[in-house]
Every structure is written in C-alpha cells, then in structure tokens.
Coordinates of C-alpha atoms and ligand atoms in Angstrom, one line a residue:
Chain L
M1 CA 43.8 36.4 -13.8
T2 CA 40.8 34.3 -13.0
H3 CA 40.8 31.5 -11.8
K4 CA 38.0 28.1 -13.0
I5 CA 37.0 27.8 -9.5
D6 CA 37.5 30.0 -6.8
I7 CA 35.7 30.4 -2.8
K8 CA 36.2 33.1 -1.0
N9 CA 34.7 32.7 2.8
L10 CA 32.3 30.6 2.6
N11 CA 30.4 29.3 4.9
L12 CA 27.0 27.1 5.3
Y13 CA 24.5 26.0 7.9
Y14 CA 21.9 23.7 8.2
D15 CA 19.7 25.4 10.2
E16 CA 21.8 26.5 12.9
F17 CA 23.8 24.0 12.5
H18 CA 27.7 25.0 11.2
A19 CA 28.5 22.7 8.5
L20 CA 31.4 25.0 6.4
K21 CA 33.1 27.3 8.5
S22 CA 35.6 30.1 6.1
V23 CA 36.7 28.0 3.2
N24 CA 38.3 29.4 1.0
M25 CA 39.6 27.2 -2.1
V26 CA 41.2 28.1 -5.4
V27 CA 41.3 25.8 -8.2
G28 CA 42.9 25.9 -11.8
E29 CA 42.2 24.7 -14.7
K30 CA 42.4 21.0 -16.0
N31 CA 42.9 19.3 -12.1
I32 CA 42.4 16.9 -10.3
I33 CA 41.1 17.9 -7.1
A34 CA 40.4 15.9 -3.9
L35 CA 39.0 16.8 -0.7
I36 CA 40.2 14.3 2.4
G37 CA 38.9 14.5 6.0
P38 CA 36.8 12.3 8.6
S39 CA 33.2 11.3 8.4
G40 CA 31.1 14.4 9.3
C41 CA 33.7 16.8 7.9
G42 CA 31.4 18.6 5.4
K43 CA 33.2 17.4 1.8
S44 CA 30.1 17.1 0.5
T45 CA 28.6 19.5 1.6
L46 CA 31.5 21.2 0.2
L47 CA 31.2 19.9 -2.8
R48 CA 27.6 20.6 -3.0
T49 CA 27.5 24.3 -3.0
I50 CA 29.2 23.7 -6.3
N51 CA 26.6 23.0 -8.0
R52 CA 24.0 24.9 -6.0
M53 CA 22.5 21.3 -4.6
N54 CA 22.7 22.3 -1.2
D55 CA 19.9 25.4 -2.6
L56 CA 17.4 22.0 -2.7
I57 CA 17.9 21.6 1.1
E58 CA 15.2 22.8 3.3
G59 CA 16.8 25.5 5.9
V60 CA 20.0 25.7 4.1
R61 CA 22.2 28.7 4.4
I62 CA 24.7 30.0 2.4
T63 CA 27.4 33.4 2.8
G64 CA 30.9 34.2 1.4
E65 CA 31.3 33.6 -2.2
V66 CA 31.8 31.4 -5.3
F67 CA 33.2 32.3 -8.6
L68 CA 33.4 30.1 -11.9
D69 CA 35.2 31.5 -14.4
G70 CA 34.9 35.1 -12.7
N71 CA 31.3 35.1 -11.5
N72 CA 30.1 34.6 -8.9
I73 CA 27.7 31.5 -8.8
Y74 CA 25.4 32.9 -5.6
D75 CA 24.1 35.8 -7.7
P76 CA 20.8 36.6 -8.1
G77 CA 20.7 36.5 -10.9
M78 CA 22.5 33.2 -11.6
D79 CA 20.7 31.2 -14.5
L80 CA 20.6 27.5 -11.9
Y81 CA 20.6 25.3 -14.9
E82 CA 22.5 26.1 -17.3
L83 CA 25.0 26.0 -13.7
R84 CA 24.7 22.2 -13.2
K85 CA 25.1 21.8 -17.0
R86 CA 28.1 23.1 -16.7
V87 CA 29.3 22.0 -13.3
G88 CA 27.9 18.3 -13.0
M89 CA 27.9 15.5 -10.3
V90 CA 29.3 11.9 -9.9
F91 CA 27.2 10.3 -6.8
Q92 CA 28.2 7.9 -4.5
R93 CA 25.9 5.2 -5.0
P94 CA 25.4 4.5 -8.7
N95 CA 22.2 6.3 -9.3
P96 CA 20.4 4.6 -13.6
F97 CA 17.5 6.2 -14.3
A98 CA 15.4 2.8 -14.2
K99 CA 15.8 3.6 -18.9
S100 CA 17.7 1.8 -21.0
V101 CA 21.5 2.1 -21.6
S102 CA 21.0 4.7 -24.4
E103 CA 18.3 6.5 -23.1
N104 CA 20.1 7.3 -19.6
V105 CA 22.6 8.7 -21.6
A106 CA 20.7 11.1 -23.4
F107 CA 18.5 12.5 -20.4
G108 CA 20.1 15.4 -20.3
L109 CA 20.4 15.7 -24.2
R110 CA 16.3 15.7 -23.2
V111 CA 16.3 17.7 -20.6
A112 CA 18.3 20.5 -22.7
Q113 CA 15.8 19.8 -25.8
F114 CA 17.8 17.5 -27.8
K115 CA 15.6 16.9 -30.5
N116 CA 18.0 16.0 -33.6
K117 CA 18.0 11.9 -33.3
K118 CA 21.2 11.5 -35.1
K119 CA 23.3 13.5 -33.3
I120 CA 21.7 12.0 -29.8
A121 CA 23.2 9.2 -31.5
E122 CA 26.1 10.1 -32.0
I123 CA 26.9 12.4 -28.5
V124 CA 25.7 8.3 -26.6
E125 CA 28.2 6.7 -28.1
R126 CA 30.9 9.5 -27.3
S127 CA 29.8 9.5 -24.1
L128 CA 29.7 6.3 -23.3
R129 CA 33.3 5.6 -25.4
A130 CA 34.7 8.2 -22.9
A131 CA 33.8 6.0 -19.3
G132 CA 34.9 3.2 -21.6
L133 CA 31.7 1.3 -21.8
W134 CA 31.0 1.7 -25.9
D135 CA 32.2 -1.7 -26.5
E136 CA 30.6 -3.3 -23.2
L137 CA 27.4 -2.3 -23.6
K138 CA 27.1 -0.9 -26.9
D139 CA 24.8 -4.8 -28.3
K140 CA 23.2 -3.3 -24.7
L141 CA 21.6 0.0 -25.5
N142 CA 18.2 -1.0 -25.4
R143 CA 18.5 -2.9 -21.9
P144 CA 18.1 -2.0 -18.8
A145 CA 20.6 -0.1 -17.2
L146 CA 19.4 -1.3 -13.7
D147 CA 20.7 -4.3 -14.6
L148 CA 23.9 -4.1 -15.2
P149 CA 26.5 -4.4 -12.4
L150 CA 27.3 -1.4 -10.3
Y151 CA 31.0 -1.3 -11.8
Q152 CA 28.4 -0.3 -15.6
Q153 CA 26.4 1.6 -13.3
Q154 CA 28.4 3.6 -11.9
R155 CA 30.1 4.4 -14.9
L156 CA 26.8 5.0 -17.4
C157 CA 26.6 7.4 -14.6
I158 CA 29.5 8.7 -16.0
A159 CA 28.4 8.6 -19.6
R160 CA 25.7 10.2 -19.0
L161 CA 27.5 12.9 -17.1
L162 CA 29.9 13.7 -19.5
A163 CA 26.6 14.2 -22.7
V164 CA 26.3 17.1 -21.0
E165 CA 29.8 18.2 -21.7
P166 CA 30.2 20.1 -18.3
E167 CA 33.4 22.2 -17.7
V168 CA 33.6 20.8 -14.2
I169 CA 32.9 17.3 -12.4
L170 CA 33.0 17.1 -8.5
M171 CA 32.3 13.4 -7.4
D172 CA 31.2 12.1 -4.2
E173 CA 33.1 9.1 -2.9
P174 CA 32.3 7.4 -6.7
C175 CA 34.3 4.3 -5.6
S176 CA 32.7 3.3 -2.0
A177 CA 29.8 0.8 -3.8
L178 CA 32.8 -0.6 -5.8
D179 CA 35.2 -3.6 -5.2
P180 CA 39.2 -2.2 -6.5
I181 CA 39.3 -3.3 -9.9
A182 CA 36.2 -0.9 -10.7
T183 CA 37.9 1.5 -8.5
M184 CA 41.2 1.1 -10.2
K185 CA 39.0 1.0 -13.7
I186 CA 37.2 4.6 -12.6
E187 CA 40.6 5.9 -11.3
E188 CA 42.2 4.9 -14.9
M189 CA 38.9 6.8 -16.5
M190 CA 39.4 10.0 -14.1
V191 CA 43.8 10.3 -15.2
E192 CA 41.6 10.0 -18.7
L193 CA 39.2 12.8 -17.6
K194 CA 41.5 14.9 -16.2
R195 CA 42.6 16.0 -19.8
N196 CA 39.4 17.8 -21.3
Y197 CA 38.0 18.2 -17.5
N198 CA 38.3 20.4 -13.7
I199 CA 36.9 17.0 -11.3
I200 CA 36.7 17.2 -7.3
I201 CA 36.7 14.7 -5.9
V202 CA 35.5 13.2 -1.8
T203 CA 37.4 10.3 -0.8
H204 CA 38.4 9.3 2.2
N205 CA 40.2 6.8 0.9
M206 CA 44.1 8.6 1.3
Q207 CA 45.6 6.4 -0.7
Q208 CA 43.1 7.3 -3.5
A209 CA 43.7 10.6 -3.3
A210 CA 47.2 10.5 -3.6
R211 CA 46.5 8.4 -6.6
V212 CA 45.3 10.4 -8.4
S213 CA 45.0 14.0 -6.7
D214 CA 47.7 16.9 -8.4
L215 CA 45.9 19.5 -5.2
C216 CA 44.4 18.1 -1.7
G217 CA 42.1 20.2 0.8
Y218 CA 42.3 18.5 4.1
M219 CA 38.8 19.1 5.7
L220 CA 37.7 19.1 9.7
L221 CA 35.1 19.9 11.6
G222 CA 33.6 22.1 8.5
E223 CA 37.4 23.8 7.7
M224 CA 39.9 23.5 5.5
I225 CA 42.9 23.2 7.7
E226 CA 45.3 22.3 4.4
F227 CA 45.1 23.0 1.0
N228 CA 48.0 22.5 -1.3
K229 CA 49.7 20.1 -3.6
T230 CA 49.0 16.6 -2.7
S231 CA 53.1 15.7 -2.8
E232 CA 53.3 18.2 -0.2
I233 CA 50.3 17.6 1.9
F234 CA 51.4 13.3 2.2
T235 CA 55.0 14.0 2.0
N236 CA 55.3 17.7 4.6
P237 CA 52.5 18.6 6.0
R238 CA 52.6 21.7 6.9
D239 CA 49.8 21.6 9.4
K240 CA 50.0 19.4 13.0
R241 CA 45.6 18.2 12.4
T242 CA 46.9 17.6 8.5
Q243 CA 49.6 15.2 9.9
D244 CA 47.7 13.5 12.5
Y245 CA 45.1 12.4 9.6
I246 CA 47.8 11.2 7.6
T247 CA 49.3 9.3 9.7
G248 CA 46.9 7.3 10.5
R249 CA 46.7 9.1 14.4
F250 CA 42.6 10.2 13.4
G251 CA 40.1 9.0 11.9
Chain Z
M1 CA -8.8 -17.0 36.9
I2 CA -5.3 -17.5 36.6
I3 CA -4.4 -19.1 33.0
R4 CA -1.3 -20.2 31.5
P5 CA 0.3 -18.5 28.8
K6 CA 1.3 -21.9 26.9
Y7 CA -3.2 -21.8 27.5
T8 CA -3.3 -18.5 26.2
Q9 CA -0.8 -18.8 23.4
V10 CA -3.5 -22.0 22.2
L11 CA -6.5 -19.5 23.0
A12 CA -5.1 -16.4 20.8
V13 CA -4.4 -18.4 17.8
S14 CA -7.7 -20.7 18.4
L15 CA -9.6 -17.4 18.1
L16 CA -7.1 -15.7 15.0
V17 CA -7.9 -18.4 12.6
L18 CA -11.8 -18.7 13.6
A19 CA -11.9 -15.3 13.0
T20 CA -10.0 -16.2 9.3
L21 CA -11.6 -19.0 8.2
A22 CA -15.3 -16.8 9.2
T23 CA -14.2 -14.2 7.3
L24 CA -12.7 -16.7 4.1
A25 CA -16.3 -18.6 4.6
I26 CA -18.7 -15.3 4.4
L27 CA -17.0 -14.5 1.4
V28 CA -16.7 -17.5 -0.4
F29 CA -20.4 -18.1 0.4
I30 CA -21.9 -15.0 -1.0
I31 CA -20.3 -15.7 -4.5
V32 CA -20.8 -19.1 -4.2
F33 CA -24.6 -17.8 -3.9
V34 CA -24.4 -15.3 -6.2
L35 CA -22.6 -16.7 -9.1
G36 CA -24.4 -20.5 -8.2
K37 CA -28.0 -18.5 -9.1
G38 CA -26.5 -15.7 -11.9
L39 CA -24.0 -18.2 -14.1
P40 CA -27.2 -20.6 -15.6
N41 CA -29.1 -17.0 -16.6
I42 CA -25.4 -16.5 -18.7
N43 CA -25.7 -16.9 -22.6
A44 CA -23.6 -14.7 -25.0
E45 CA -27.6 -12.9 -25.6
F46 CA -27.9 -12.6 -21.9
L47 CA -25.0 -10.1 -22.8
F48 CA -25.5 -8.6 -25.9
S49 CA -28.8 -7.7 -26.1
N50 CA -31.9 -6.0 -25.2
P51 CA -33.8 -5.9 -22.4
E52 CA -37.2 -5.8 -23.3
D53 CA -40.4 -6.1 -20.9
M54 CA -38.8 -3.6 -18.3
G55 CA -36.0 -6.2 -17.7
R56 CA -38.1 -8.9 -17.2
A57 CA -36.7 -10.8 -20.1
G58 CA -34.0 -9.8 -22.1
G59 CA -30.2 -8.6 -21.7
I60 CA -28.4 -6.7 -20.3
F61 CA -26.4 -4.9 -22.9
P62 CA -27.2 -0.8 -22.3
T63 CA -26.6 -1.2 -18.8
I64 CA -23.4 -2.3 -19.6
V65 CA -22.4 0.4 -21.9
G66 CA -23.5 2.5 -19.4
T67 CA -21.4 1.5 -16.8
V68 CA -18.4 1.2 -19.1
A69 CA -18.9 4.7 -20.5
L70 CA -20.3 6.2 -16.9
T71 CA -16.4 5.0 -14.8
L72 CA -14.3 5.5 -18.1
T73 CA -15.3 9.5 -17.5
A74 CA -15.1 9.4 -14.7
I75 CA -12.4 7.6 -14.0
C76 CA -11.1 10.4 -17.1
I77 CA -11.8 13.5 -15.1
A78 CA -10.6 12.6 -12.5
T79 CA -7.4 11.0 -12.7
P80 CA -5.4 14.5 -13.6
F81 CA -7.5 16.5 -10.9
G82 CA -5.7 13.6 -9.0
V83 CA -2.6 13.0 -10.1
G84 CA -2.2 17.1 -11.0
T85 CA -3.1 17.2 -6.6
A86 CA -0.9 15.0 -5.2
V87 CA 2.1 16.4 -7.5
F88 CA 1.3 19.1 -6.0
L89 CA 1.3 17.9 -2.6
T90 CA 4.8 15.8 -2.7
E91 CA 6.3 17.6 -5.3
Y92 CA 6.1 21.4 -5.3
T93 CA 5.4 21.8 -1.7
R94 CA 7.0 22.1 1.3
E95 CA 5.1 19.9 4.7
S96 CA 2.8 22.9 6.3
R97 CA -0.4 23.7 7.6
I98 CA -2.3 24.5 3.6
T99 CA -1.1 20.9 2.3
R100 CA -2.3 19.8 5.4
I101 CA -5.5 21.1 5.4
I102 CA -6.2 20.0 2.3
R103 CA -4.7 15.9 2.5
F104 CA -7.1 16.3 6.0
G105 CA -10.0 18.0 3.4
A106 CA -9.3 14.6 0.9
D107 CA -9.8 11.9 3.8
C108 CA -13.8 13.9 4.8
L109 CA -14.3 13.4 0.9
A110 CA -13.6 9.8 0.9
G111 CA -15.6 9.8 4.5
I112 CA -18.5 10.8 3.2
P113 CA -21.3 8.3 1.8
S114 CA -22.5 7.5 -1.8
I115 CA -25.9 8.7 -1.0
I116 CA -24.2 12.0 -0.5
F117 CA -22.9 12.3 -2.3
G118 CA -25.9 11.8 -5.3
L119 CA -27.3 14.6 -3.5
F120 CA -25.7 16.9 -4.5
G121 CA -24.7 15.7 -7.7
F122 CA -28.5 15.5 -8.7
I123 CA -29.0 19.5 -6.8
F124 CA -25.4 20.8 -8.2
F125 CA -24.8 19.8 -12.3
V126 CA -29.0 17.8 -12.9
T127 CA -30.4 20.5 -11.8
Y128 CA -28.3 23.7 -10.7
L129 CA -25.6 23.5 -14.1
R130 CA -29.2 21.5 -16.4
M131 CA -26.8 18.5 -17.2
G132 CA -30.2 17.0 -16.0
W133 CA -29.8 12.5 -15.3
S134 CA -27.3 12.1 -18.0
I135 CA -23.9 9.6 -18.0
L136 CA -21.4 13.7 -17.4
S137 CA -23.6 14.8 -14.3
G138 CA -23.1 10.6 -12.9
S139 CA -19.1 10.6 -14.0
L140 CA -18.9 14.3 -12.6
T141 CA -20.0 13.2 -9.3
L142 CA -18.7 9.6 -8.4
A143 CA -15.4 11.7 -9.9
F144 CA -15.7 13.4 -7.4
M145 CA -16.4 10.3 -4.7
I146 CA -13.2 8.4 -6.1
L147 CA -10.8 11.1 -6.2
P148 CA -9.4 11.2 -2.8
T149 CA -8.6 8.0 -3.2
I150 CA -6.8 8.4 -6.5
I151 CA -4.8 11.9 -4.6
R152 CA -3.9 9.8 -2.2
T153 CA -2.7 6.9 -3.6
S154 CA -0.8 8.9 -6.4
E155 CA 0.9 10.9 -3.6
E156 CA 2.1 7.4 -2.5
A157 CA 4.0 6.6 -5.2
I158 CA 5.0 9.5 -5.9
K159 CA 7.0 9.8 -1.9
S160 CA 8.6 6.6 -3.5
V161 CA 10.4 6.9 -5.3
P162 CA 14.0 7.6 -4.5
Y163 CA 15.3 11.4 -3.8
S164 CA 17.9 10.3 -5.5
Y165 CA 16.6 9.8 -8.9
R166 CA 15.5 13.8 -8.1
E167 CA 18.8 14.6 -7.4
V168 CA 20.6 13.5 -10.6
S169 CA 17.8 14.8 -12.9
F170 CA 18.4 18.3 -11.2
S171 CA 22.3 18.1 -10.6
L172 CA 22.2 17.1 -14.9
G173 CA 20.6 20.8 -15.5
A174 CA 16.6 19.6 -15.1
T175 CA 14.0 22.1 -13.7
L176 CA 11.5 20.5 -11.4
W177 CA 8.8 20.1 -14.4
Q178 CA 10.7 18.5 -16.3
T179 CA 12.4 15.8 -13.6
V180 CA 8.7 15.1 -12.4
Y181 CA 7.3 14.3 -16.0
K182 CA 10.3 12.4 -16.9
V183 CA 11.7 11.1 -13.6
V184 CA 8.9 10.9 -11.4
L185 CA 6.1 9.9 -12.7
P186 CA 7.2 7.5 -15.1
N187 CA 8.7 5.7 -11.6
A188 CA 4.8 6.4 -9.8
L189 CA 3.4 5.1 -12.7
P190 CA 2.2 1.4 -11.5
G191 CA 1.5 3.0 -7.9
I192 CA -0.6 5.5 -10.1
L193 CA -2.0 3.0 -12.0
T194 CA -3.3 0.4 -9.0
G195 CA -5.4 3.3 -7.4
V196 CA -6.9 3.6 -11.0
M197 CA -8.5 0.6 -10.7
L198 CA -9.2 0.3 -7.5
S199 CA -10.8 3.5 -8.1
V200 CA -12.9 2.0 -11.2
G201 CA -13.7 -0.8 -9.0
R202 CA -15.8 1.4 -7.2
S203 CA -17.4 3.1 -9.9
I204 CA -18.8 0.2 -11.0
G205 CA -19.5 -1.2 -8.3
E206 CA -21.2 2.3 -7.5
T207 CA -25.7 1.8 -7.1
A208 CA -27.5 5.2 -4.7
A209 CA -25.0 8.4 -6.6
I210 CA -25.7 7.5 -9.7
I211 CA -29.2 6.6 -9.5
F212 CA -29.9 9.9 -8.1
T213 CA -27.7 12.0 -11.1
A214 CA -27.7 9.7 -14.1
G215 CA -30.4 8.3 -14.2
S216 CA -31.8 5.5 -15.6
S217 CA -32.8 5.0 -19.0
L218 CA -32.6 1.9 -20.3
R219 CA -31.7 2.4 -23.9
T220 CA -27.7 2.5 -24.8
P221 CA -26.8 6.5 -24.7
H222 CA -25.0 8.0 -27.7
S223 CA -24.0 11.0 -26.5
L224 CA -22.6 12.3 -22.9
F225 CA -25.9 14.0 -22.6
D226 CA -27.8 10.5 -22.1
S227 CA -29.2 9.4 -19.9
V228 CA -28.4 5.7 -18.5
R229 CA -28.3 3.1 -15.9
T230 CA -25.6 1.1 -14.6
M231 CA -25.2 -3.1 -13.9
S232 CA -25.7 -2.1 -9.8
V233 CA -28.6 -0.2 -10.9
H234 CA -29.8 -2.6 -12.9
F235 CA -29.3 -5.2 -10.1
Y236 CA -31.6 -2.9 -7.8
I237 CA -34.7 -2.3 -9.3
L238 CA -34.5 -5.6 -10.3
A239 CA -35.1 -6.9 -7.2
R240 CA -36.8 -4.0 -5.5
E241 CA -39.2 -3.8 -7.8
G242 CA -39.1 -7.9 -7.5
L243 CA -39.0 -7.9 -11.2
S244 CA -37.2 -10.4 -11.9
N245 CA -34.8 -12.8 -9.7
E246 CA -32.4 -14.8 -12.5
K247 CA -31.3 -11.8 -14.4
A248 CA -31.1 -10.1 -10.6
Y249 CA -28.7 -12.7 -9.8
A250 CA -27.3 -12.8 -13.8
T251 CA -26.7 -9.3 -13.2
A252 CA -25.3 -9.4 -10.4
T253 CA -22.5 -12.7 -11.8
V254 CA -21.5 -9.9 -14.2
L255 CA -20.7 -7.9 -12.4
I256 CA -19.1 -10.1 -9.4
V257 CA -16.5 -11.2 -11.9
S258 CA -16.2 -8.2 -13.5
I259 CA -14.9 -6.6 -10.8
L260 CA -13.0 -9.3 -9.8
M261 CA -11.0 -9.5 -13.0
I262 CA -10.3 -5.4 -12.0
N263 CA -9.2 -6.2 -8.2
L264 CA -6.9 -9.7 -9.6
S265 CA -5.6 -7.3 -11.8
S266 CA -4.1 -4.4 -9.6
Y267 CA -2.9 -7.0 -7.7
W268 CA -0.8 -7.7 -10.0
L269 CA 0.2 -4.2 -10.8
M270 CA 1.0 -3.2 -7.3
N271 CA 3.1 -6.7 -6.8
R272 CA 4.8 -5.4 -9.9
F273 CA 5.2 -1.9 -8.2
I274 CA 6.1 -3.6 -5.1
L275 CA 9.0 -6.3 -6.4
R276 CA 10.5 -2.8 -8.4
K277 CA 11.5 -0.7 -5.7
T278 CA 12.0 -3.4 -3.3
K279 CA 15.0 -4.3 -5.9
Ligands
LIG301 N1 20.5 17.7 5.2 C1 21.3 17.8 6.2 N2 20.3 18.7 6.8 C2 21.2 18.5 8.3 N3 22.3 18.4 8.5 C3 23.9 17.8 7.7 C4 22.6 17.8 6.7 N4 24.0 17.3 5.4 C5 24.9 16.9 6.4 N5 24.4 17.7 7.3 C6 25.7 16.9 8.7 O1 27.2 18.4 8.2 C7 28.3 18.0 8.6 C8 29.0 16.9 6.6 O2 28.6 16.6 6.0 P1 29.1 16.8 4.8 O3 29.3 17.1 4.3 O4 28.1 15.1 4.5 O5 29.8 15.3 5.8 P2 31.7 14.4 4.3 O6 30.9 14.3 3.4 O7 32.0 14.7 5.1 O8 31.3 13.1 5.5 C9 27.4 16.7 9.4 O9 27.5 16.9 10.2 C10 26.0 16.4 8.8 O10 25.6 15.6 10.1
LIG302 MG1 29.6 12.2 2.2

C-alpha cells in the first residue's frame, strides 16, 4: 500500500548549514499531523520541502526522497506547478493579495486558466463556504481583501487555497497572528476540513497540537525525535527529550 | 578658538534655515519672474493658433502638438523596454556580475549630457538610418535618455512588493511569469508610473537632444516622419534669435505650468504608493 506522504531519509542544507537531518515521516490519508518543537528546529523547513517551496531559496541543497502517492516529488520530471496545486500552503501571516475578496479566491483558478465566469463564481462561493466565510462576506465580494480584519484575512487565505482543490494542506503556524477566538475558529475549520483533506500543521502551541492533531512529530535541531499518535506523544513519550519538551522543562 | 556647543547649535540651525530659504527664494523668484512676464500674453488664441512671422506673432499650437507627440512616443518606446529590463534584473536573474554591469551601464547612460544624445541621435537615426529630422528620430533619442530613470524607478517599485506575495502566488501553482504580471506588476504600478511621470517632465523640458533630431519645423505634424518643434526648442529659438521676448516668456510659462502639473501628479502618485506600502 502506498502512503499519502512518505518522507525517506530527507536532508536539507542551507549552504553549509544542515537544517534537516535524515528525517523520516509517514502520513496516511485524512489525518491532521502536527509538527512541534522549539523555534529554529526546522519545522517550517520540513513543511516547505513537501511543496518544494525551498527550491526558491538560493543555496538550498536537498537529499533523500519525498513520496506523494508513491511518486518522488524530487524526481527531475516532476511538474512543480502541478505539485503546488496538489499541495497547498497557508502561511504564518495572513497574506491576501491587494485585490478584491473574490479575486483573491479566484487567483488559483485564473492561474490555471479557468475562463468560465459562472464556474469561477461557483467555486469562489463553495470555497468561501468551506472556509466558513460565505455568510460574512457574500455582500463584500468586491471589497479589497486587505480591508478585512486579520482573522477573516487568514480564513480568506484558506479559501483561496481550497479553490484549487489541493490534496494536502500545509499550515505554518496559521494562528500565530490571531487572537484566541479566531484561533478556535480556525481549529474548528481544520477538523471540518480533515474529512476531505490531509493537513500538516506547524505550531509551537502544544495545546493546539494536542487539541487538533491525530499524529504528532517532535523536532529538535533538525531531527525528528519522535513521531507518533498525538495521544501517545502527550501521555507516553518514548524519548526523554520529547518528555522534557512536553512537560515544559525545555523551550 | 573654542565655541560652546550651545552656540554652534544656534549657528548650524541658522545656516541651514538660511540655505533653505535661499533655495526657496530663488525658485519662487524664477517662477514669479517668468509667469509675471508670460501670463499676460497667454490666451486661447495663443494656445490654439499657428505662429506667424517666425513666431514673432500668433500662437504656439504646432509646438504644443509637437511636444505632446514627441513625449508620448518616447514614453511608449521607453516604458516597455525599461520595465522589461527592470523585471528581468529583479525577477529573472540572481544578483551577479552581469546584473551589476547592466545596472552600471544604465547609471552611466543617465549621466551622459543630453547634447551627446542629440549628436548620437543625429548621426545614427537622422542620417545613418535616414529617418531625417522627425518625431521618430527625436523620440527614439529621448527614449534612450529616459530609459535609465524608468529602469531604476521600476526596479525600486518591483523590489518593494513584499516577498510574501510572490511566495503565495508560487504556492498556488503560478509560474514566475504569471506571478510577475498578475501579482508583482499590479502592485508595483504606482511606483512605475512615478518614474514614467518624471520622464515625461524630463522629455518636455529637453532641448539640446531634440533640436538635433526632431528639427524645428513650425508646421503641425501629420505623421511620425514629420519634423516638429517642441515648446522648449521654440522658446530657445525665440530667445536666441531675439524674435520676441513676449512670446518667449509666454511659451516658457506654458512649459513651466505643464511641468509643474506633471510633477504634482507624480508626487500625488508617490504619496499614494508609500501610504499603501506602510499600511
Ligand atoms: N533561508 C534560510 N537561509 C538560511 N538558514 C535558514 C533559512 N531559513 C531557515 N534557516 C535556518 O534553518 C533552521 C530551521 O529554520 P525553520 O525551519 O524556519 O525553523 P522553525 O520553523 O522550526 O522555527 C534555523 O536555524 C534557521 O536559522
Ligand atoms: Mg517556522
């Protein structure tokens, strides 16, 4: 059986700096995976290897393999644009374009050369609904997205992503710019989205990891120290270092 | 002699204020002087009729048409090349020796006196390519002159577009080119327009490069291959040949007012641009 994502012996270097050290990770279907660990341990870096966003950075060198449905995404023949449509990303800070609400959501469709206006409007509505924004924004579709409050901006960014129907959603500390109530909304939404998507979330909020994730990986200094069921990680960690982190003796 | 810091402070401030006031005074004096002599001679007839008797009488209509035609053509030629170069330098290449050489070349181009451009335009476009004295020769020459400004301002505008915009665009499956024209350029547009406006101002005020390449015909042009006289050249000829001081100042007034309006609108654009960035 092939796994959704299968990371094998992955190493990443920023020039000389060894940022990911022989990371292994297997992700099944329809789970929420949380990556936790102290700041600078390589969580974002690992996340960004899955949609090859690290390729954009000068001086990055990668060895090892990342399989998506059994195909190595680092194979030379890989279509990067196709890959990024299948593996979408939500960033730390809400970053809608300086365009209208609906043009933000439609961006991925325009990039994919959708021409049918009716179809686009349909998908925009469906995506906003899935992000729980339709009722709030249906009368503001032509308003500049940058005028929205932050918590709506972040959900708009998720809607923008859902419009291209990715299979995997990567989230890099999506709530770090948001207040607790907005954070709760995003978490509810993640659980909702889990039914149709695979989600990998980076967070340095351990409660958040415990609340939403099914599987959890603890990283330290570029290594994947422990990767297991979330309940196991939090109640019965195998590694001393994980235990120290969970109990707050570290970081 | 040792002066106490308290006094050097007072001295420094007074000198700085003085320098500022002097600059302002000179600027105001020039504008008031020219407008004072020019404004009384400006009316609809001056703006919309043909000159008579070499410009001693009549209006300046053909020179207005000439200025607009020459400037617009130059901008239309220089903008795509300038913006294209800026996009190439910022988005398609990594900082390297080659980009530094291109940038250095553009800076050198900016420092060349306009009379040299005029001479080059005369030799290359007017005689070698046989375009003659024409709007085409003149605007090609002008385009070379304003290219560095457009490249540099566009580069700055493009660089000021947040990296996160590009990142999101790529993460949604966009190619580099899609990212450039759907995300980067729309966001850089106000900055690019500022550079274009500055170039318009420069083109309108130019004389030396144009007199060699576009000639000084007083007829209203009908095609790109006709020779024209711009307002600046007209002013220069009126004043130099001592044809008519009145008409010369009136022409200068029209020139100054148009440049003022262009600068004001580019400041307005620039402000909007900066406001949006810091929001
Ligand atoms: N673009 C980069 N160039 C060089 N080093 C980087 C770059 N991005 C991250 N790093 C380094 O790699 C390590 C991991 O960073 P990151 O993945 O952002 O950590 P985390 O998301 O866990 O806080 C850090 O030590 C960081 O300094
Ligand atoms: Mg991070």
